[in-house]
PDB file of C-alpha atoms in Angstrom:
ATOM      1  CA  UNK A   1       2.691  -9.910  -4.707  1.00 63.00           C
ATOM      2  CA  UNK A   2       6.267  -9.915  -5.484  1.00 82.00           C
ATOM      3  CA  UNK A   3       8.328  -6.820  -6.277  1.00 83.00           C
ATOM      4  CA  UNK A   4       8.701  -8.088  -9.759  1.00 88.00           C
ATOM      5  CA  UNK A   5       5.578  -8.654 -10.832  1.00 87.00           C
ATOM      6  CA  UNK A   6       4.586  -5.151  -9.236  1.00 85.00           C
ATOM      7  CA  UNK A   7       7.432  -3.942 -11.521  1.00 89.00           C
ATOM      8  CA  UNK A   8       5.969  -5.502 -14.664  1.00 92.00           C
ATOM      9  CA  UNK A   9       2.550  -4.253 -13.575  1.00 89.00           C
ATOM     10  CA  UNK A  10       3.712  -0.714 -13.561  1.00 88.00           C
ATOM     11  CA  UNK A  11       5.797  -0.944 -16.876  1.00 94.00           C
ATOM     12  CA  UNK A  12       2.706  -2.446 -18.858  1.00 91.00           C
ATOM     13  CA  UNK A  13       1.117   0.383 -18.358  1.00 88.00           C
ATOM     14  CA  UNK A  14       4.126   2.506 -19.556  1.00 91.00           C
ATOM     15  CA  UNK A  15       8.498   3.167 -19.721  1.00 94.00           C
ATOM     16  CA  UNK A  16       9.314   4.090 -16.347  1.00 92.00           C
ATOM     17  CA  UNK A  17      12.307   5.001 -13.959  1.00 90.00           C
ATOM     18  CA  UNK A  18      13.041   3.210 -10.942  1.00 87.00           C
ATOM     19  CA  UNK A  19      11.947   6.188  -8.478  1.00 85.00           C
ATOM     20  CA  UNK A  20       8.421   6.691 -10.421  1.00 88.00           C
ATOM     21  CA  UNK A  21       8.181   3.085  -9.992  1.00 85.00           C
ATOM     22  CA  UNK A  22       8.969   3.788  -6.139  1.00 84.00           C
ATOM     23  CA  UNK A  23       6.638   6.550  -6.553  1.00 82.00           C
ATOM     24  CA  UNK A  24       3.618   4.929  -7.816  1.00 79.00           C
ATOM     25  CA  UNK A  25       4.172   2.231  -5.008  1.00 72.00           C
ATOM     26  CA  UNK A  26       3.531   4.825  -2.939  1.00 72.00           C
ATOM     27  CA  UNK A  27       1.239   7.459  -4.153  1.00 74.00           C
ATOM     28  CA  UNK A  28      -0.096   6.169  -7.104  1.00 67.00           C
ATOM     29  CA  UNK A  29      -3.490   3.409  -7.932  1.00 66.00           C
ATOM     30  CA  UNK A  30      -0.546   0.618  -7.753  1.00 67.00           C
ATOM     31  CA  UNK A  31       0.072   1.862  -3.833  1.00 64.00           C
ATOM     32  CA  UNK A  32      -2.833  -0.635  -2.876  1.00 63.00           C
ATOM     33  CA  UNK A  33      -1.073  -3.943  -3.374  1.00 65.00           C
ATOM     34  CA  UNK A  34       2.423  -3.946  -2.043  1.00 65.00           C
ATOM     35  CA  UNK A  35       5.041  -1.865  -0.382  1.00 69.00           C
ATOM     36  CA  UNK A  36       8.120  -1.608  -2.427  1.00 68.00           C
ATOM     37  CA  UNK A  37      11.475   0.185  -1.531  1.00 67.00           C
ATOM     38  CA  UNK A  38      14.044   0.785  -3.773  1.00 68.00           C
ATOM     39  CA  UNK A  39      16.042  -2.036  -2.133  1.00 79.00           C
ATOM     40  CA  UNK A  40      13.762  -4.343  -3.656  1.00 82.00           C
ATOM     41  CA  UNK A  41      12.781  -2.381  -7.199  1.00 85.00           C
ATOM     42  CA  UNK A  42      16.613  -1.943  -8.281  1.00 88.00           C
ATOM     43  CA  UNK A  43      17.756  -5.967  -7.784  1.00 91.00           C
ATOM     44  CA  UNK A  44      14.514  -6.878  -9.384  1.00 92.00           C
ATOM     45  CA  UNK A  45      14.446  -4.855 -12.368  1.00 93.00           C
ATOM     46  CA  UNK A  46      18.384  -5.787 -12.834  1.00 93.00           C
ATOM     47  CA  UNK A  47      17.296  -8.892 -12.613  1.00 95.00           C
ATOM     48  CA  UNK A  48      14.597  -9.099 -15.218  1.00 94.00           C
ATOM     49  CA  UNK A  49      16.936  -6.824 -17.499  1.00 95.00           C
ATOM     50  CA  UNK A  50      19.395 -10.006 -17.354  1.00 96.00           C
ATOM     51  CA  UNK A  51      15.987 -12.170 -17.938  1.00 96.00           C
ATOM     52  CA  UNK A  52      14.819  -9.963 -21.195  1.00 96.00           C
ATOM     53  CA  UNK A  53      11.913  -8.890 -19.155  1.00 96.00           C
ATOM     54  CA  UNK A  54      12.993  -5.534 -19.563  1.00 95.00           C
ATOM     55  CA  UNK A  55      15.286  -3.181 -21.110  1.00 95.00           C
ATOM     56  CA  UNK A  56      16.700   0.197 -20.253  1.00 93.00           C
ATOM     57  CA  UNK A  57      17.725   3.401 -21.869  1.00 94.00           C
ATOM     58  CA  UNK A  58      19.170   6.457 -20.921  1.00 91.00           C
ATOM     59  CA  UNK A  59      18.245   9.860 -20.609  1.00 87.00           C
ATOM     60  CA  UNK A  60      20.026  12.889 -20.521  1.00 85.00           C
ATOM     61  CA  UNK A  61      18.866  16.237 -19.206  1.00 81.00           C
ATOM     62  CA  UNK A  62      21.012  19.516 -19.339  1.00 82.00           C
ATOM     63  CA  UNK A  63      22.332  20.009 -16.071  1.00 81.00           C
ATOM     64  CA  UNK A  64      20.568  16.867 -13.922  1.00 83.00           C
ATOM     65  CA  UNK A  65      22.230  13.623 -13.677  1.00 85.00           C
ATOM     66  CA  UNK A  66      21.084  10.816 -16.414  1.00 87.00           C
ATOM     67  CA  UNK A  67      18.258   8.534 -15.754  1.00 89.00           C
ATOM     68  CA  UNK A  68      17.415   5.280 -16.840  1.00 92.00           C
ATOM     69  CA  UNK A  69      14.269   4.677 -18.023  1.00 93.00           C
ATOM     70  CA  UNK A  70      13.068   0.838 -18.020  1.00 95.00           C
ATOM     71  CA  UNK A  71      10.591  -0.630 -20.475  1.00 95.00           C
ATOM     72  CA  UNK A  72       8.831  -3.943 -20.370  1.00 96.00           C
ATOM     73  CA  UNK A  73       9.691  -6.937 -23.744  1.00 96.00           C
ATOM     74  CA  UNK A  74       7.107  -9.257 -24.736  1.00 96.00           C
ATOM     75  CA  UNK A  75       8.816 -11.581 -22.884  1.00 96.00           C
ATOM     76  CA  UNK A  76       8.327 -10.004 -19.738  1.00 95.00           C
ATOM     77  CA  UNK A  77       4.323  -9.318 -21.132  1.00 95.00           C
ATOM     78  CA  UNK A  78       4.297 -12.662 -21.159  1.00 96.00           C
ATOM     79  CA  UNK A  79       5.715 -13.494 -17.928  1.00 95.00           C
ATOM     80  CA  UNK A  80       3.368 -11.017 -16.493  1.00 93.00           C
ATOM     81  CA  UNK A  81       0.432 -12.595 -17.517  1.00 94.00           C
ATOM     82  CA  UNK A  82       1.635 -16.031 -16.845  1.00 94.00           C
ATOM     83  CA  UNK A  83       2.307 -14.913 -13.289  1.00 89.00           C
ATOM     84  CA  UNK A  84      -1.067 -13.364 -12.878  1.00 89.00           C
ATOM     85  CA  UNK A  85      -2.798 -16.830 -14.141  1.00 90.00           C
ATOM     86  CA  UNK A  86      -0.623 -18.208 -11.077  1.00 89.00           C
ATOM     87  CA  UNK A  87      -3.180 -18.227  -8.204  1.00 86.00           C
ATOM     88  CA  UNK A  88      -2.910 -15.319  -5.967  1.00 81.00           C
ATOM     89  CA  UNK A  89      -1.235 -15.922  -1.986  1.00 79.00           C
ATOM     90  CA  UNK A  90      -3.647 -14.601   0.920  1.00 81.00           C
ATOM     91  CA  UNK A  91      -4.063 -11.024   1.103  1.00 77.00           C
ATOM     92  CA  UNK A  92      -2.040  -9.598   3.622  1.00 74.00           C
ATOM     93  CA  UNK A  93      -3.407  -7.124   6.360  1.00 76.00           C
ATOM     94  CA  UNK A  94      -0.703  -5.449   8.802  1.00 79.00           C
ATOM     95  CA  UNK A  95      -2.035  -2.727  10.996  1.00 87.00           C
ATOM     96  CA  UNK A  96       0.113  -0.890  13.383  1.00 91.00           C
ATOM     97  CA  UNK A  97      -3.356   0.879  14.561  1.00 94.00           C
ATOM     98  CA  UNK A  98      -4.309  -2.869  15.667  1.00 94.00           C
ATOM     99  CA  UNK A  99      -1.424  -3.656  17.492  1.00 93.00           C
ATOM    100  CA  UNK A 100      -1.934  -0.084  19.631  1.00 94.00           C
ATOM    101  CA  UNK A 101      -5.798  -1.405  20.032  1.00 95.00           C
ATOM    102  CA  UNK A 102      -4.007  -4.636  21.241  1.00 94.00           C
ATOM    103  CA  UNK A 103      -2.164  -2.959  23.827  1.00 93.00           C
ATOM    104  CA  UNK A 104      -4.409   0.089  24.574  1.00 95.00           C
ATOM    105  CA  UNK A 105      -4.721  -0.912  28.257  1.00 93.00           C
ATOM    106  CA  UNK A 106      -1.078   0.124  28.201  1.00 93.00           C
ATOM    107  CA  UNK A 107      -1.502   3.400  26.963  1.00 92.00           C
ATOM    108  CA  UNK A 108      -4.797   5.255  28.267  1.00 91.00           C
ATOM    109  CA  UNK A 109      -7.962   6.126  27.313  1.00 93.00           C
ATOM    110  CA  UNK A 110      -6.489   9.698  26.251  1.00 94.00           C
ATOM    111  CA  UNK A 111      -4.013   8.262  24.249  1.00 95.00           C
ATOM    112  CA  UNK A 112      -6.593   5.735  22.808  1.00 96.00           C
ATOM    113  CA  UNK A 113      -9.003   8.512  21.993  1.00 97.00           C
ATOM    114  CA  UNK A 114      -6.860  10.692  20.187  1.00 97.00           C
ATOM    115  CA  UNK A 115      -5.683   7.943  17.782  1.00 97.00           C
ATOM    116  CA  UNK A 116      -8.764   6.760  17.016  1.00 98.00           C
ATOM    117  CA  UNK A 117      -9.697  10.292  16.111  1.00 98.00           C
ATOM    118  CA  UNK A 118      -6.398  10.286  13.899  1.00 97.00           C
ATOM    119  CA  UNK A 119      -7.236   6.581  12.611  1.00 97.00           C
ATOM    120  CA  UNK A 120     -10.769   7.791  11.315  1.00 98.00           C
ATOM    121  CA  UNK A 121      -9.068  10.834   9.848  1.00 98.00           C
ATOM    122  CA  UNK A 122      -6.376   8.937   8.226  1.00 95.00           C
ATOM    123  CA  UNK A 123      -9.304   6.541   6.717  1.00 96.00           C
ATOM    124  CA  UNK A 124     -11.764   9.117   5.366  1.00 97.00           C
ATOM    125  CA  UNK A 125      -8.883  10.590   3.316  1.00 95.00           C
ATOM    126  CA  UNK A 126      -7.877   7.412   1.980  1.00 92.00           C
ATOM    127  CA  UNK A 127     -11.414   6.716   0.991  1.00 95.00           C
ATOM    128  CA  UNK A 128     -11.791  10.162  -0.501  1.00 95.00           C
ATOM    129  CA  UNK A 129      -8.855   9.811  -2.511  1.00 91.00           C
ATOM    130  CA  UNK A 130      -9.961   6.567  -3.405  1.00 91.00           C
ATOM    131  CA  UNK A 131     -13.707   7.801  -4.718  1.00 95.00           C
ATOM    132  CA  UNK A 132     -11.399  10.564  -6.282  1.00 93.00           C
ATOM    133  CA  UNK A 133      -9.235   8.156  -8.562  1.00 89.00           C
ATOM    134  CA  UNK A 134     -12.716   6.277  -9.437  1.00 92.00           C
ATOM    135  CA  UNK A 135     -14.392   9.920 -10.755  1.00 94.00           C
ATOM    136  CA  UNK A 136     -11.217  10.142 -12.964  1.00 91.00           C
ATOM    137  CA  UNK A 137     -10.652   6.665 -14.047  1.00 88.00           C
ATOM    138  CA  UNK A 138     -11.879   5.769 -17.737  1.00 90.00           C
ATOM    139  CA  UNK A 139     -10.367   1.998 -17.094  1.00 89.00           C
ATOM    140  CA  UNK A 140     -13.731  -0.600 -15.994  1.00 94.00           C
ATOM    141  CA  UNK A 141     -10.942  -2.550 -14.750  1.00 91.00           C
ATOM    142  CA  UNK A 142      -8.831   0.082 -12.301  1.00 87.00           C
ATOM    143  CA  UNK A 143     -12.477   1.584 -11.255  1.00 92.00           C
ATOM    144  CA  UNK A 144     -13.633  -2.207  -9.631  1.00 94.00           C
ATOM    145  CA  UNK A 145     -10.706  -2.728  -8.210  1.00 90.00           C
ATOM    146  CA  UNK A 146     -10.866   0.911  -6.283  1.00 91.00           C
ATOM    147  CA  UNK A 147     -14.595   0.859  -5.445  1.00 95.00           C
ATOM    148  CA  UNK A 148     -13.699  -2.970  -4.154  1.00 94.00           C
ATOM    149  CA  UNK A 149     -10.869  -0.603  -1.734  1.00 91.00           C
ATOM    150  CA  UNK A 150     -13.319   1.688  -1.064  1.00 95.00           C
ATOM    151  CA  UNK A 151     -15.992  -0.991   0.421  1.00 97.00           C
ATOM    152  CA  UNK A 152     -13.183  -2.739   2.449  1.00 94.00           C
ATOM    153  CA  UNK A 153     -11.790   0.815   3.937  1.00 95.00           C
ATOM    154  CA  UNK A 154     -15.592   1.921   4.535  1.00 97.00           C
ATOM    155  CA  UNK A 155     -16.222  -1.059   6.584  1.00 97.00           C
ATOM    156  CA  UNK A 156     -13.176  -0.369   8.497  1.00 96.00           C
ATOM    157  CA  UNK A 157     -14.240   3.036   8.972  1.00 97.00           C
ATOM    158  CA  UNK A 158     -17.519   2.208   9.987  1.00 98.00           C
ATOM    159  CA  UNK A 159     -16.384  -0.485  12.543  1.00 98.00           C
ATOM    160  CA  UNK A 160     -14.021   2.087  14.251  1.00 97.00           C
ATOM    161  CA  UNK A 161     -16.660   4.494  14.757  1.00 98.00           C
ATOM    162  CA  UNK A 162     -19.557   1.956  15.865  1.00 98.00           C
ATOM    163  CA  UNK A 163     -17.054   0.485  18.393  1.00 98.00           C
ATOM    164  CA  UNK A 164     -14.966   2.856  19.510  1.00 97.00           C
ATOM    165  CA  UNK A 165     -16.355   3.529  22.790  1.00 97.00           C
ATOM    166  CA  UNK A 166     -15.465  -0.365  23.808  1.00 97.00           C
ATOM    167  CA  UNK A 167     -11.582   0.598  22.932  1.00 97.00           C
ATOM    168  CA  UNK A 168     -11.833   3.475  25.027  1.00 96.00           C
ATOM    169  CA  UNK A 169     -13.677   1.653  27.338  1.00 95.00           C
ATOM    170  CA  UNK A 170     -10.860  -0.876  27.726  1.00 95.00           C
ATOM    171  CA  UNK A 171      -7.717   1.855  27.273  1.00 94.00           C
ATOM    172  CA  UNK A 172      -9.481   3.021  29.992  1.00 93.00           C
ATOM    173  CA  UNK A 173      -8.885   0.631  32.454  1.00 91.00           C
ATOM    174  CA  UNK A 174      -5.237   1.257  32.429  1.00 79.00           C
ATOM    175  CA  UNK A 175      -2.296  -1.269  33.936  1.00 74.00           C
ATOM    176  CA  UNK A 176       1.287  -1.064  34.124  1.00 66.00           C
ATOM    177  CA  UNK A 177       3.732  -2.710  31.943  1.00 60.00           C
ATOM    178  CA  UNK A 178       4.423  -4.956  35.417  1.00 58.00           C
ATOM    179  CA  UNK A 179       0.777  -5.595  35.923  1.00 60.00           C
ATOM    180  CA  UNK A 180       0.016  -6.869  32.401  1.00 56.00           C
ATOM    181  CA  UNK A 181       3.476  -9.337  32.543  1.00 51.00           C
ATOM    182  CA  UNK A 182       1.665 -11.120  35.598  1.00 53.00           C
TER     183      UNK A 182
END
């Protein structure tokens, strides 16, 4: 997804600055499709605001620096819709865990062990927070598209623990960084 539609996802759902946008990237139900810094949110939403995507005011606090708040046209409703018509690119699945399971001969069974223990950890709190969000969610919509998280997370989970003892099987079997180049 590109940072722009991401941005007119977040604004169609209400006025926003560019840090809540930031924000809800990363803590928020948008953080499950895409990773957004603010070196990608402030070009882009200059860039619409050129386009008549979206327009900005300003907002004035006693003693705290002004704030622009954005909010999303019709033309950039429409342009969100026609983008989501458009068809979607292949989901995209980085995992730093998998390139440590990759190279776990490198590391140790120790090693191995302890982040798998942090991986699971690190999953059942996403999931939780997940099944939270769904409890509080009034939106059909939002609550699918969490639950549909939830499923894909779960079998991640559930892999990890079935089959961890073949990871730390294999960490186990440690080699140098010399032995592995050979």
């Amino acid at each position: 997804m590109s940072t722009r539609k991401f941005c007119l996802a977040i604004l169609s759902s209400g006025d926003a600055t560019g840090y809540e946008i930031r924000k809800t990237a990363q803590e928020g139900h948008f953080s499950h499709f895409i990773e957004a810094s603010y070196g990608s949110i402030y070009p882009s939403l200059a860039k619409m605001e050129q386009e008549g995507l979206v327009t900005w005011r300003e907002e004035t606090s006693s003693g705290k620096p002004s704030r622009k708040i954005y909010s999303i046209t019709q033309a950039g409703r429409d342009a969100f819709v026609q983008e989501l018509t458009e068809t979607p690119v292949e989901d995209l699945f980085r995992s730093p865990f998998l390139l440590l399971a990759l190279y776990s001969r490198w590391v140790g069974g120790e090693f191995i062990t302890r982040e798998i223990d942090r991986r699971i950890e690190h999953l059942e709190l996403k999931i939780g927070g997940m099944k939270h969000q769904v409890e509080l969610c009034n939106d059909p919509a939002s609550a699918w598209t969490l639950e549909y998280g939830i499923t894909t997370l779960s079998a991640s989970l559930n892999y990890l623990k079935m089959n961890r003892s073949k990871l730390e099987r294999i960490a186990s079997e440690r080699v140098s960084h010399a032995q592995a180049a050979e």
